[in-house]
PDB file of C-alpha atoms in Angstrom:
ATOM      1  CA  UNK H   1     132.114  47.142 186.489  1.00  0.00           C
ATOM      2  CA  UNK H   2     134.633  49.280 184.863  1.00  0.00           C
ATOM      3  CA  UNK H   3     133.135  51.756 182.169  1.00  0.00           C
ATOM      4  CA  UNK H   4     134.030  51.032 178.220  1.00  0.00           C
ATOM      5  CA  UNK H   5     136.547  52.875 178.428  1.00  0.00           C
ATOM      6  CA  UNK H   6     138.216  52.670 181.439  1.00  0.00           C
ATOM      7  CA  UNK H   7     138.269  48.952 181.702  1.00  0.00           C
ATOM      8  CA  UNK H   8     140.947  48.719 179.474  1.00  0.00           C
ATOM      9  CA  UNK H   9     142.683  52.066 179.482  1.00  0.00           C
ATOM     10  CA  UNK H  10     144.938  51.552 182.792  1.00  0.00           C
ATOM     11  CA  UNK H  11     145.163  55.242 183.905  1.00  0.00           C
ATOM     12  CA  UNK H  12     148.928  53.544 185.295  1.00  0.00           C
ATOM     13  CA  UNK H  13     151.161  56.215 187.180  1.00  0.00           C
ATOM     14  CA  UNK H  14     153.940  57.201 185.181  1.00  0.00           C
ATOM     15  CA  UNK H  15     157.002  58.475 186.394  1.00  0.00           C
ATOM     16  CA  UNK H  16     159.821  58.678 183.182  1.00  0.00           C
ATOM     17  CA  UNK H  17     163.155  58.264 184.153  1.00  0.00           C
ATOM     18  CA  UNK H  18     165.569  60.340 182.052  1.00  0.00           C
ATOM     19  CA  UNK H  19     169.670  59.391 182.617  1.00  0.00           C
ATOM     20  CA  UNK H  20     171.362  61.390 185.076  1.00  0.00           C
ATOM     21  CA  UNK H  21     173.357  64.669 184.110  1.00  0.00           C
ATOM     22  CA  UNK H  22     176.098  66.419 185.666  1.00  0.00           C
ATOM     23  CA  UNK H  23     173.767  69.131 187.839  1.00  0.00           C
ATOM     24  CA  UNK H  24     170.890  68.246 189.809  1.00  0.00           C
ATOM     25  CA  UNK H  25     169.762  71.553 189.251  1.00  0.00           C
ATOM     26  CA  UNK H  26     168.422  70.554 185.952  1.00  0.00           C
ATOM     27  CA  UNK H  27     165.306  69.405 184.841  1.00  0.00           C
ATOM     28  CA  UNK H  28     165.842  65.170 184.440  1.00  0.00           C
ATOM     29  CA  UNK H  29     162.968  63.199 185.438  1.00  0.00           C
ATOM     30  CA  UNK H  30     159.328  64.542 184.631  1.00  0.00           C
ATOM     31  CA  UNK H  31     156.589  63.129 187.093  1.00  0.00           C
ATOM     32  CA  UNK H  32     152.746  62.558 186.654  1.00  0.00           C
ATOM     33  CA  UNK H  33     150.279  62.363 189.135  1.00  0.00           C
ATOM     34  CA  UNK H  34     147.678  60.202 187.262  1.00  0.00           C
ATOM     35  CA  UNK H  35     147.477  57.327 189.015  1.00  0.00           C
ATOM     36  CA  UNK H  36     145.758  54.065 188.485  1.00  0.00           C
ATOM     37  CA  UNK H  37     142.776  52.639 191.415  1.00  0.00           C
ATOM     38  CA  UNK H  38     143.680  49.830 192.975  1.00  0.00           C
ATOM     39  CA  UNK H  39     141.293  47.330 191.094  1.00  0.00           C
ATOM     40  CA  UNK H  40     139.777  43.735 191.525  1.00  0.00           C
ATOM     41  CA  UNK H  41     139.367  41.042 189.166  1.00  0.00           C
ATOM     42  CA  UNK H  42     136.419  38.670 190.493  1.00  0.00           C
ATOM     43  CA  UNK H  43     137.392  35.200 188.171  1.00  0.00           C
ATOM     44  CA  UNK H  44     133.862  33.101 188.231  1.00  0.00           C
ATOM     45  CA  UNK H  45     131.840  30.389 186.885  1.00  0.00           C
ATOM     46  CA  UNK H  46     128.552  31.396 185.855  1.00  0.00           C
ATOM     47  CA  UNK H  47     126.794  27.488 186.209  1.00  0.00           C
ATOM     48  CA  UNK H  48     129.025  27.445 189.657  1.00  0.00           C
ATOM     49  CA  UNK H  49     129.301  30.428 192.141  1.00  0.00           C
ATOM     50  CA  UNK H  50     127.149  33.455 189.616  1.00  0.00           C
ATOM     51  CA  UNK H  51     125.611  34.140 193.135  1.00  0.00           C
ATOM     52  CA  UNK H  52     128.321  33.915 195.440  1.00  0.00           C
ATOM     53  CA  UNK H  53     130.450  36.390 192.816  1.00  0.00           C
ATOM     54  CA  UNK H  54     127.732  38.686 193.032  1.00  0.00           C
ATOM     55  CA  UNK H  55     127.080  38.850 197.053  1.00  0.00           C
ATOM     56  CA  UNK H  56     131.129  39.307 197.469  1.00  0.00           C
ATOM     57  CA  UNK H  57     130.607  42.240 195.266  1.00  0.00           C
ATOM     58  CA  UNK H  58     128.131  43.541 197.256  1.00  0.00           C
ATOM     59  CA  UNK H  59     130.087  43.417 200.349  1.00  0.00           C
ATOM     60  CA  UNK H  60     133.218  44.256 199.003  1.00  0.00           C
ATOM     61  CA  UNK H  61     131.313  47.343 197.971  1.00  0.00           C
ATOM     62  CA  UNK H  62     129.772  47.870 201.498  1.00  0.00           C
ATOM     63  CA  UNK H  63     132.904  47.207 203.794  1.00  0.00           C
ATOM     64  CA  UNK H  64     133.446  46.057 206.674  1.00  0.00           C
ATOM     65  CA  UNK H  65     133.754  47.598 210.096  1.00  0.00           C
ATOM     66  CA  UNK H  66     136.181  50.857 209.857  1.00  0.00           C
ATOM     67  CA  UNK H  67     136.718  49.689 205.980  1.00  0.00           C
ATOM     68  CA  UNK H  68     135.692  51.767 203.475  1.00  0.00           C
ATOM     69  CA  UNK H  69     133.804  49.690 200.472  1.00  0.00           C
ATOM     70  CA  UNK H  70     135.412  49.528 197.316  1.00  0.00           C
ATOM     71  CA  UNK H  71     133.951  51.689 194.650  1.00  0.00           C
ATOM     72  CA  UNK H  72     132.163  49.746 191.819  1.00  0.00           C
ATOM     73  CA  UNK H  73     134.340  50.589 189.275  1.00  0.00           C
ATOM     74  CA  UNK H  74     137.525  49.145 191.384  1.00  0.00           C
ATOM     75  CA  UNK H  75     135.541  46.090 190.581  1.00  0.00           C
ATOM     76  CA  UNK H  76     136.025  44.171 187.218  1.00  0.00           C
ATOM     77  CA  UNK H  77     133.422  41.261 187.844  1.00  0.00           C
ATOM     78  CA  UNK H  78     131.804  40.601 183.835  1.00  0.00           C
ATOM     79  CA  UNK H  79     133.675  40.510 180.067  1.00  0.00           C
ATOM     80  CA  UNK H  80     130.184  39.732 178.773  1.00  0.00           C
ATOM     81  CA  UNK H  81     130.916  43.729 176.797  1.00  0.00           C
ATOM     82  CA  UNK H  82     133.802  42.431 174.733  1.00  0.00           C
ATOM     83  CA  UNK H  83     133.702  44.387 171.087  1.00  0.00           C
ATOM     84  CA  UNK H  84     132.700  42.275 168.079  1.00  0.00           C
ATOM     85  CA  UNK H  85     135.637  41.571 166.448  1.00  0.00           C
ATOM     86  CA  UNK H  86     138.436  41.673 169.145  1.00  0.00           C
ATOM     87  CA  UNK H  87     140.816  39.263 169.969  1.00  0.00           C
ATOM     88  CA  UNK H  88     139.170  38.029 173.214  1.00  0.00           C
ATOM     89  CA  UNK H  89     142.339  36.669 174.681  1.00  0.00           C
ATOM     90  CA  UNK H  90     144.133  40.381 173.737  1.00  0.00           C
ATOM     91  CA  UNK H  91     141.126  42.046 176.047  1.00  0.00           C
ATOM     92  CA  UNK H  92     141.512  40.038 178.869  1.00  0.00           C
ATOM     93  CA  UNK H  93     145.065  40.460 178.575  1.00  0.00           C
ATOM     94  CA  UNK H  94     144.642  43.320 178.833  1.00  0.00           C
ATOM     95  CA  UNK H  95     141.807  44.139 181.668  1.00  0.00           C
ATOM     96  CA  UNK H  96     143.781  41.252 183.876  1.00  0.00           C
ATOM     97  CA  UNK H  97     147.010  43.590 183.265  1.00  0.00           C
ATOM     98  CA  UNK H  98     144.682  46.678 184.482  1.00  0.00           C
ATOM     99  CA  UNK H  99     143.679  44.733 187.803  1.00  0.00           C
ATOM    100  CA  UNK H 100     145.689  44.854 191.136  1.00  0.00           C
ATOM    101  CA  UNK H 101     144.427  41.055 192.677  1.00  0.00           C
ATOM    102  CA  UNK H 102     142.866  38.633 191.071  1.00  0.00           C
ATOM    103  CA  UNK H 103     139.853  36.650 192.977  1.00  0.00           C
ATOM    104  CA  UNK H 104     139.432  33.062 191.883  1.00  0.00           C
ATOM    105  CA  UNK H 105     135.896  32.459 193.254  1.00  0.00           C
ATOM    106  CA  UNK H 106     135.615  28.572 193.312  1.00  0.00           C
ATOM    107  CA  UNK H 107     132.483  26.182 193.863  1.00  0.00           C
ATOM    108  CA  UNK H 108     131.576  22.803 193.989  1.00  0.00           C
ATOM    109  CA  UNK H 109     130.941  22.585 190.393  1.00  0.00           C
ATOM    110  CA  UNK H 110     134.133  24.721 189.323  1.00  0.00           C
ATOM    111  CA  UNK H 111     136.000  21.860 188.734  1.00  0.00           C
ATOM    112  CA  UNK H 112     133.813  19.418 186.683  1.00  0.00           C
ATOM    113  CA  UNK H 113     131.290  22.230 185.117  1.00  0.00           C
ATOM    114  CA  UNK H 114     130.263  20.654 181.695  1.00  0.00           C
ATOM    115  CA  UNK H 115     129.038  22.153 178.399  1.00  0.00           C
ATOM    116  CA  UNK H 116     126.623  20.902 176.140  1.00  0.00           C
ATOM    117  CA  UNK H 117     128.010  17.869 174.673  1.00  0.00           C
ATOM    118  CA  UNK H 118     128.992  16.748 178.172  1.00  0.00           C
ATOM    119  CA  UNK H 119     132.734  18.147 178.558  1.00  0.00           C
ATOM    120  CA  UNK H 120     135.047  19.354 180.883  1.00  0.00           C
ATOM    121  CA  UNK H 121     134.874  23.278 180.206  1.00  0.00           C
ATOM    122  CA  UNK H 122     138.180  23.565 181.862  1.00  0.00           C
ATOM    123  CA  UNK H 123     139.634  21.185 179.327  1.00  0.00           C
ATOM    124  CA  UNK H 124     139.080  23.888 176.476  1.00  0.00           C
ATOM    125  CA  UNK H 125     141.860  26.265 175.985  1.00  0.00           C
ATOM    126  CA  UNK H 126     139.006  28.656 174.747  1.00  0.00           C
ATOM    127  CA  UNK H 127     136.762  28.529 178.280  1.00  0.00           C
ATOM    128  CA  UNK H 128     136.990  32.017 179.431  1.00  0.00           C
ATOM    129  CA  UNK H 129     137.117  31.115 183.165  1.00  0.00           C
ATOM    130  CA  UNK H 130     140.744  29.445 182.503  1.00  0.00           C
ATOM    131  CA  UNK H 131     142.014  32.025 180.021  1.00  0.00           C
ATOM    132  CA  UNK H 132     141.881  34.564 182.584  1.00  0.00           C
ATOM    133  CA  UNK H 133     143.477  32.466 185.165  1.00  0.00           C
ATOM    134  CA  UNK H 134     146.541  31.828 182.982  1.00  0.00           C
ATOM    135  CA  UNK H 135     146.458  35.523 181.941  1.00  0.00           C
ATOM    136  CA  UNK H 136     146.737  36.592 185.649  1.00  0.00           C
ATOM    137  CA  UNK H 137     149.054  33.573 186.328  1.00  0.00           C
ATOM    138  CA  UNK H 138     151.537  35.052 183.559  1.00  0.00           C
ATOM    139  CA  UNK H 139     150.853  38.900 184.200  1.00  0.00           C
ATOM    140  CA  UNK H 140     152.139  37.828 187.657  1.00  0.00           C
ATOM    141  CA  UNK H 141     148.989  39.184 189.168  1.00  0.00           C
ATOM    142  CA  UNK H 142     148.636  38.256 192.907  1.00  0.00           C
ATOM    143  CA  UNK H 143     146.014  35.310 192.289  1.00  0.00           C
ATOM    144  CA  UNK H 144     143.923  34.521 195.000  1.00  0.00           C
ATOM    145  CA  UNK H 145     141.313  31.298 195.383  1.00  0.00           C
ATOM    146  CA  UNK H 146     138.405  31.758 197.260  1.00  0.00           C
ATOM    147  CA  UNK H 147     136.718  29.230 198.068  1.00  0.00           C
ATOM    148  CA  UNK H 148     132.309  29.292 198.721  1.00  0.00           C
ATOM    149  CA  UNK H 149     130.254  26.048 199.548  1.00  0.00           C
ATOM    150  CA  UNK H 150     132.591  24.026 201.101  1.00  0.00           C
ATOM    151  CA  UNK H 151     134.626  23.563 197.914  1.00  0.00           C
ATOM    152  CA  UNK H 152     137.888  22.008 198.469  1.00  0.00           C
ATOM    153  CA  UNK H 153     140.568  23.499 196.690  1.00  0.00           C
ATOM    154  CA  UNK H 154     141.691  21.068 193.265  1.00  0.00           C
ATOM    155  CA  UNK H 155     144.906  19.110 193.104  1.00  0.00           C
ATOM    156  CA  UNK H 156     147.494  19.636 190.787  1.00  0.00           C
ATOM    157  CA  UNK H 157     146.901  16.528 188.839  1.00  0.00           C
ATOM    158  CA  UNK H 158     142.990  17.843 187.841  1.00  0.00           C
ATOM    159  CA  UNK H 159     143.559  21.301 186.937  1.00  0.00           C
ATOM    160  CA  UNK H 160     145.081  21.635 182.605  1.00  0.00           C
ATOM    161  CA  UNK H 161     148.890  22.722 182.746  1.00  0.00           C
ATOM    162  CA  UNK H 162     148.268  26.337 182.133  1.00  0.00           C
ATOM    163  CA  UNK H 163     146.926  26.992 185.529  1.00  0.00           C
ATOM    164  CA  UNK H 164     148.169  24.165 187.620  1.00  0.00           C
ATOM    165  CA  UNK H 165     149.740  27.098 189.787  1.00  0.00           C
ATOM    166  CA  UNK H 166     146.923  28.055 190.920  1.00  0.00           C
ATOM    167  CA  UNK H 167     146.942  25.094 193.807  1.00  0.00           C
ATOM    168  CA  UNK H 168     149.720  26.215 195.060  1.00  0.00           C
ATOM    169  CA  UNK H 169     148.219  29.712 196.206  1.00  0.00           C
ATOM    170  CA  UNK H 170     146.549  30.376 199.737  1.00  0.00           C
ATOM    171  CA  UNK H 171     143.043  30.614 199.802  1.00  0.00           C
ATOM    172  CA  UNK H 172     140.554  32.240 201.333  1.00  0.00           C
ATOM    173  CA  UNK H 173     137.602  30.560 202.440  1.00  0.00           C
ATOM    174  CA  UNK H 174     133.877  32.385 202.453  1.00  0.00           C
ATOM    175  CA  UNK H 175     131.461  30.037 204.621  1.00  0.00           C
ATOM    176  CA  UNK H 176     127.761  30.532 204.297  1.00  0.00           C
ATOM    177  CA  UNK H 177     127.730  30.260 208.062  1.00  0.00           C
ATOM    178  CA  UNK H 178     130.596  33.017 209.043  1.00  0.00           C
ATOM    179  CA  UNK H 179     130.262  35.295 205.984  1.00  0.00           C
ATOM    180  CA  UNK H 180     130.567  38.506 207.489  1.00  0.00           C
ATOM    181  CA  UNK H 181     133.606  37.241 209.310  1.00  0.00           C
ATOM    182  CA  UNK H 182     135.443  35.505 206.367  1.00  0.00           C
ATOM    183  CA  UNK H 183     134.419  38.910 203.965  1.00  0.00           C
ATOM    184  CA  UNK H 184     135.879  41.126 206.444  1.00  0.00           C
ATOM    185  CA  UNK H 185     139.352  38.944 206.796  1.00  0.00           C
ATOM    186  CA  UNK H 186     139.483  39.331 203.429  1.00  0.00           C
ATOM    187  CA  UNK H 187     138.061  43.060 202.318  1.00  0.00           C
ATOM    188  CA  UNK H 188     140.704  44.235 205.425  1.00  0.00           C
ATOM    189  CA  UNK H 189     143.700  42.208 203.607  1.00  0.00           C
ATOM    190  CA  UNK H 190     142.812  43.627 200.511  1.00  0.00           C
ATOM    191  CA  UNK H 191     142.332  47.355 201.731  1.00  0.00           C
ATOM    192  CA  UNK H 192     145.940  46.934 203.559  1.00  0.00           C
ATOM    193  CA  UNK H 193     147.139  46.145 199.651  1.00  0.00           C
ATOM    194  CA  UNK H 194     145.320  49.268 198.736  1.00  0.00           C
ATOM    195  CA  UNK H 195     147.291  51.291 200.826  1.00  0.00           C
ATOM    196  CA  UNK H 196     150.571  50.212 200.016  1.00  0.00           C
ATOM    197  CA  UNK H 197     149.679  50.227 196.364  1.00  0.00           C
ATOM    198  CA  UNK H 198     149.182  54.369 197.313  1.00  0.00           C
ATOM    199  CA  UNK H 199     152.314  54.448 200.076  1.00  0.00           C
ATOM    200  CA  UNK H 200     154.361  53.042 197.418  1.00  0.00           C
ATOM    201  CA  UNK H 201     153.163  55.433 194.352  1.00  0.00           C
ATOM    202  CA  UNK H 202     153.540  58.449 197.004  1.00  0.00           C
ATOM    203  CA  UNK H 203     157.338  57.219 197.532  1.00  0.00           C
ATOM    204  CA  UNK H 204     158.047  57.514 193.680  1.00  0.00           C
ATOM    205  CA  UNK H 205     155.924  61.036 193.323  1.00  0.00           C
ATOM    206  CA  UNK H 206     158.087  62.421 196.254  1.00  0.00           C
ATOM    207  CA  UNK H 207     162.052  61.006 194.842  1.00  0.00           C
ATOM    208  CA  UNK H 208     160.837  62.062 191.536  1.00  0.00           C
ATOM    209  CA  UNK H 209     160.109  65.464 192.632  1.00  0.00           C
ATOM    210  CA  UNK H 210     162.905  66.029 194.395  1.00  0.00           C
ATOM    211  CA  UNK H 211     165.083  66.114 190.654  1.00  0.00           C
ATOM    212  CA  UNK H 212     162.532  67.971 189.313  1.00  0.00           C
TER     213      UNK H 212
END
């Protein structure tokens, strides 16, 4: 999990852009090298897939093959932390924002979990599992379903408004019977993001140098 601090301060590269002048010569862009991990959101219902969340952790943390783990602080798996007083929507905003991909872990109960009294959690604007869905849905964070014990992915019609998008993205499925197989499909997809989340921010370090 990231640390207090860091889970919501997105150390984001930074590379100011300052308006062309007549010389190149001159100092007109300024460049930083502080640049931000490439991070993970696991999404998760506790009463549905708490133990599947937790043993793709694990192995997203161990690797796969030639695949370096993930440190844990690339991970973002709990909000359970959030400060009394904040505006819970405005901090996952905010640690969805921070994040790189977005896991939707989905079980058999996902869909029809209940509270107390009997209804549909989804149905609540307020259920934390759907507020960060729509935050990473509207942050256009690459939103990923994965799928553990045999769920089917939901249709349209089931899912509330606000995240009826989310049937429309490719999933990935984690079987209990393949799971080192379907883990390393997906810990090698997301490593290949990795690197061209760092190819790309080593592009803008070297143009921005060069009008330095």
């Amino acid at each position: 999990m990231f640390g207090a601090a860091a889970r919501l301060s997105r150390r984001a590269f930074r590379v100011t852009l300052v308006p062309l002048v007549d010389s190149p010569t001159r100092e007109h862009r300024e460049v930083s090298s502080d640049t931000a991990p490439f991070r993970i959101f696991l999404n998760y219902r506790r009463d549905d897939a708490s133990g599947y969340a937790g043993r793709l952790r694990d192995s997203l943390e161990a690797g796969v093959g030639e695949e370096s783990g993930f440190r844990e602080e690339q991970i973002f798996r709990d909000i359970d932390t959030i400060p009394p007083g904040a505006d819970f929507r405005t901090y996952i905003n905010e640690a969805v924002a921070s994040c790189d991909v977005f896991l939707a872990i989905i079980g058999k109960q996902w869909l029809n979990s209940a509270d107390k009294k009997g209804r549909r959690r989804l149905a609540n604007p307020a259920d934390f599992v759907r507020v960060e869905i729509e935050a990473a849905l509207q942050k256009d964070v690459p939103v990923v379903p994965v799928l553990v014990q045999d769920a089917k992915m939901p249709s349209q019609s089931r899912l509330p408004k606000s995240i009826s998008e989310l049937c429309r993205r490719n999933a990935f499925e984690l079987s209990d019977g393949r799971w080192p197989y379907d883990v390393g499909r997906l810990v090698t997809w997301l490593k290949s993001e990795e690197r061209k989340k760092r190819e790309k921010t080593e592009r803008e370090v070297a143009y921005a140098r060069r009008w330095q």
